[in-house]
Amino acid sequence: MSGRETIDLEDWPEVKYLITRLIETRKARGWSQTEAAQRAGTSQPYLADIEGGKVAVSLKMLSRLARAYELPLTHFTPDEVVNKSPSMPRRKTAVLS
């Protein structure tokens, strides 16, 4: 590996869902990784890393993939909260009166 940290998909079910949707969408169109990457303006190895959970996909790249598939960004995100017990604490917010 090239120094990139692999994402533990069991700890990040939302990311696992997103990657699964990316792969399913590409395959439903009958596109290879090479074709999908070309349409999104990226490389096949980078798309393979995204689909393999080896890199965190940026919002910009996700937008480019959504445009290539002619779908809204919401197509790749879950409709409900996947992980209801996040491991990271939430910041307290002040209530203004």
XYZ file of C-alpha atoms in Angstrom:
97
model
C 0.000 0.000 0.000
C 1.164 3.524 -0.692
C 1.054 4.905 2.856
C -2.707 5.415 2.784
C -4.746 4.234 5.727
C -7.392 1.648 4.868
C -10.848 2.520 6.188
C -12.293 -0.086 8.569
C -15.724 -0.406 7.001
C -17.147 -2.215 10.033
C -16.497 0.923 12.089
C -17.999 3.179 9.417
C -21.270 1.626 8.155
C -22.204 4.843 6.339
C -19.008 4.624 4.290
C -19.610 0.920 3.645
C -23.102 1.785 2.373
C -21.727 4.519 0.105
C -19.055 2.241 -1.376
C -21.589 -0.541 -1.920
C -23.889 1.897 -3.751
C -21.005 3.125 -5.931
C -20.118 -0.424 -6.945
C -23.748 -1.473 -7.504
C -24.437 1.594 -9.631
C -21.356 1.083 -11.777
C -22.142 -2.594 -12.320
C -25.838 -1.873 -13.058
C -24.679 0.307 -15.939
C -22.375 -2.430 -17.167
C -19.354 -0.152 -16.770
C -15.873 -1.302 -15.927
C -13.894 0.647 -13.374
C -11.918 2.059 -16.285
C -15.026 3.378 -18.034
C -16.516 4.825 -14.848
C -13.202 6.478 -13.980
C -12.898 8.020 -17.447
C -16.437 9.389 -17.275
C -15.721 10.889 -13.832
C -12.372 12.306 -14.900
C -10.196 10.189 -12.637
C -7.991 7.128 -12.915
C -9.015 3.488 -12.647
C -6.518 2.792 -9.822
C -7.980 5.665 -7.783
C -11.545 4.429 -8.352
C -10.411 0.929 -7.332
C -8.973 2.414 -4.124
C -12.282 4.194 -3.424
C -14.318 1.050 -4.074
C -11.886 -0.989 -1.977
C -12.142 1.344 1.015
C -8.463 2.241 0.737
C -9.074 5.987 0.483
C -11.786 8.282 1.779
C -13.698 9.674 -1.175
C -13.901 13.465 -1.201
C -17.171 15.290 -1.694
C -15.768 16.662 -4.945
C -14.983 13.170 -6.279
C -18.335 11.836 -5.110
C -19.984 14.716 -6.979
C -18.009 13.858 -10.117
C -19.069 10.219 -9.860
C -22.708 11.221 -9.315
C -22.559 13.427 -12.416
C -20.993 10.604 -14.431
C -23.834 8.302 -13.347
C -26.370 11.119 -13.854
C -27.672 10.660 -10.316
C -28.089 12.950 -7.295
C -25.556 12.684 -4.470
C -28.323 11.349 -2.245
C -28.377 8.163 -4.320
C -25.169 7.129 -2.557
C -26.175 7.990 1.016
C -28.438 6.080 3.413
C -31.983 7.302 4.005
C -31.633 6.907 7.759
C -28.960 6.933 10.427
C -26.887 3.774 10.095
C -24.831 4.054 13.277
C -26.943 5.328 16.145
C -24.090 5.038 18.652
C -21.193 7.014 17.214
C -17.855 6.409 18.883
C -16.923 10.075 18.702
C -18.436 12.334 21.378
C -20.663 15.138 20.236
C -19.819 18.722 21.109
C -22.120 20.446 23.539
C -23.899 23.433 22.080
C -25.194 26.435 23.928
C -28.867 27.232 23.879
C -29.562 30.875 23.177
C -32.518 32.400 24.943
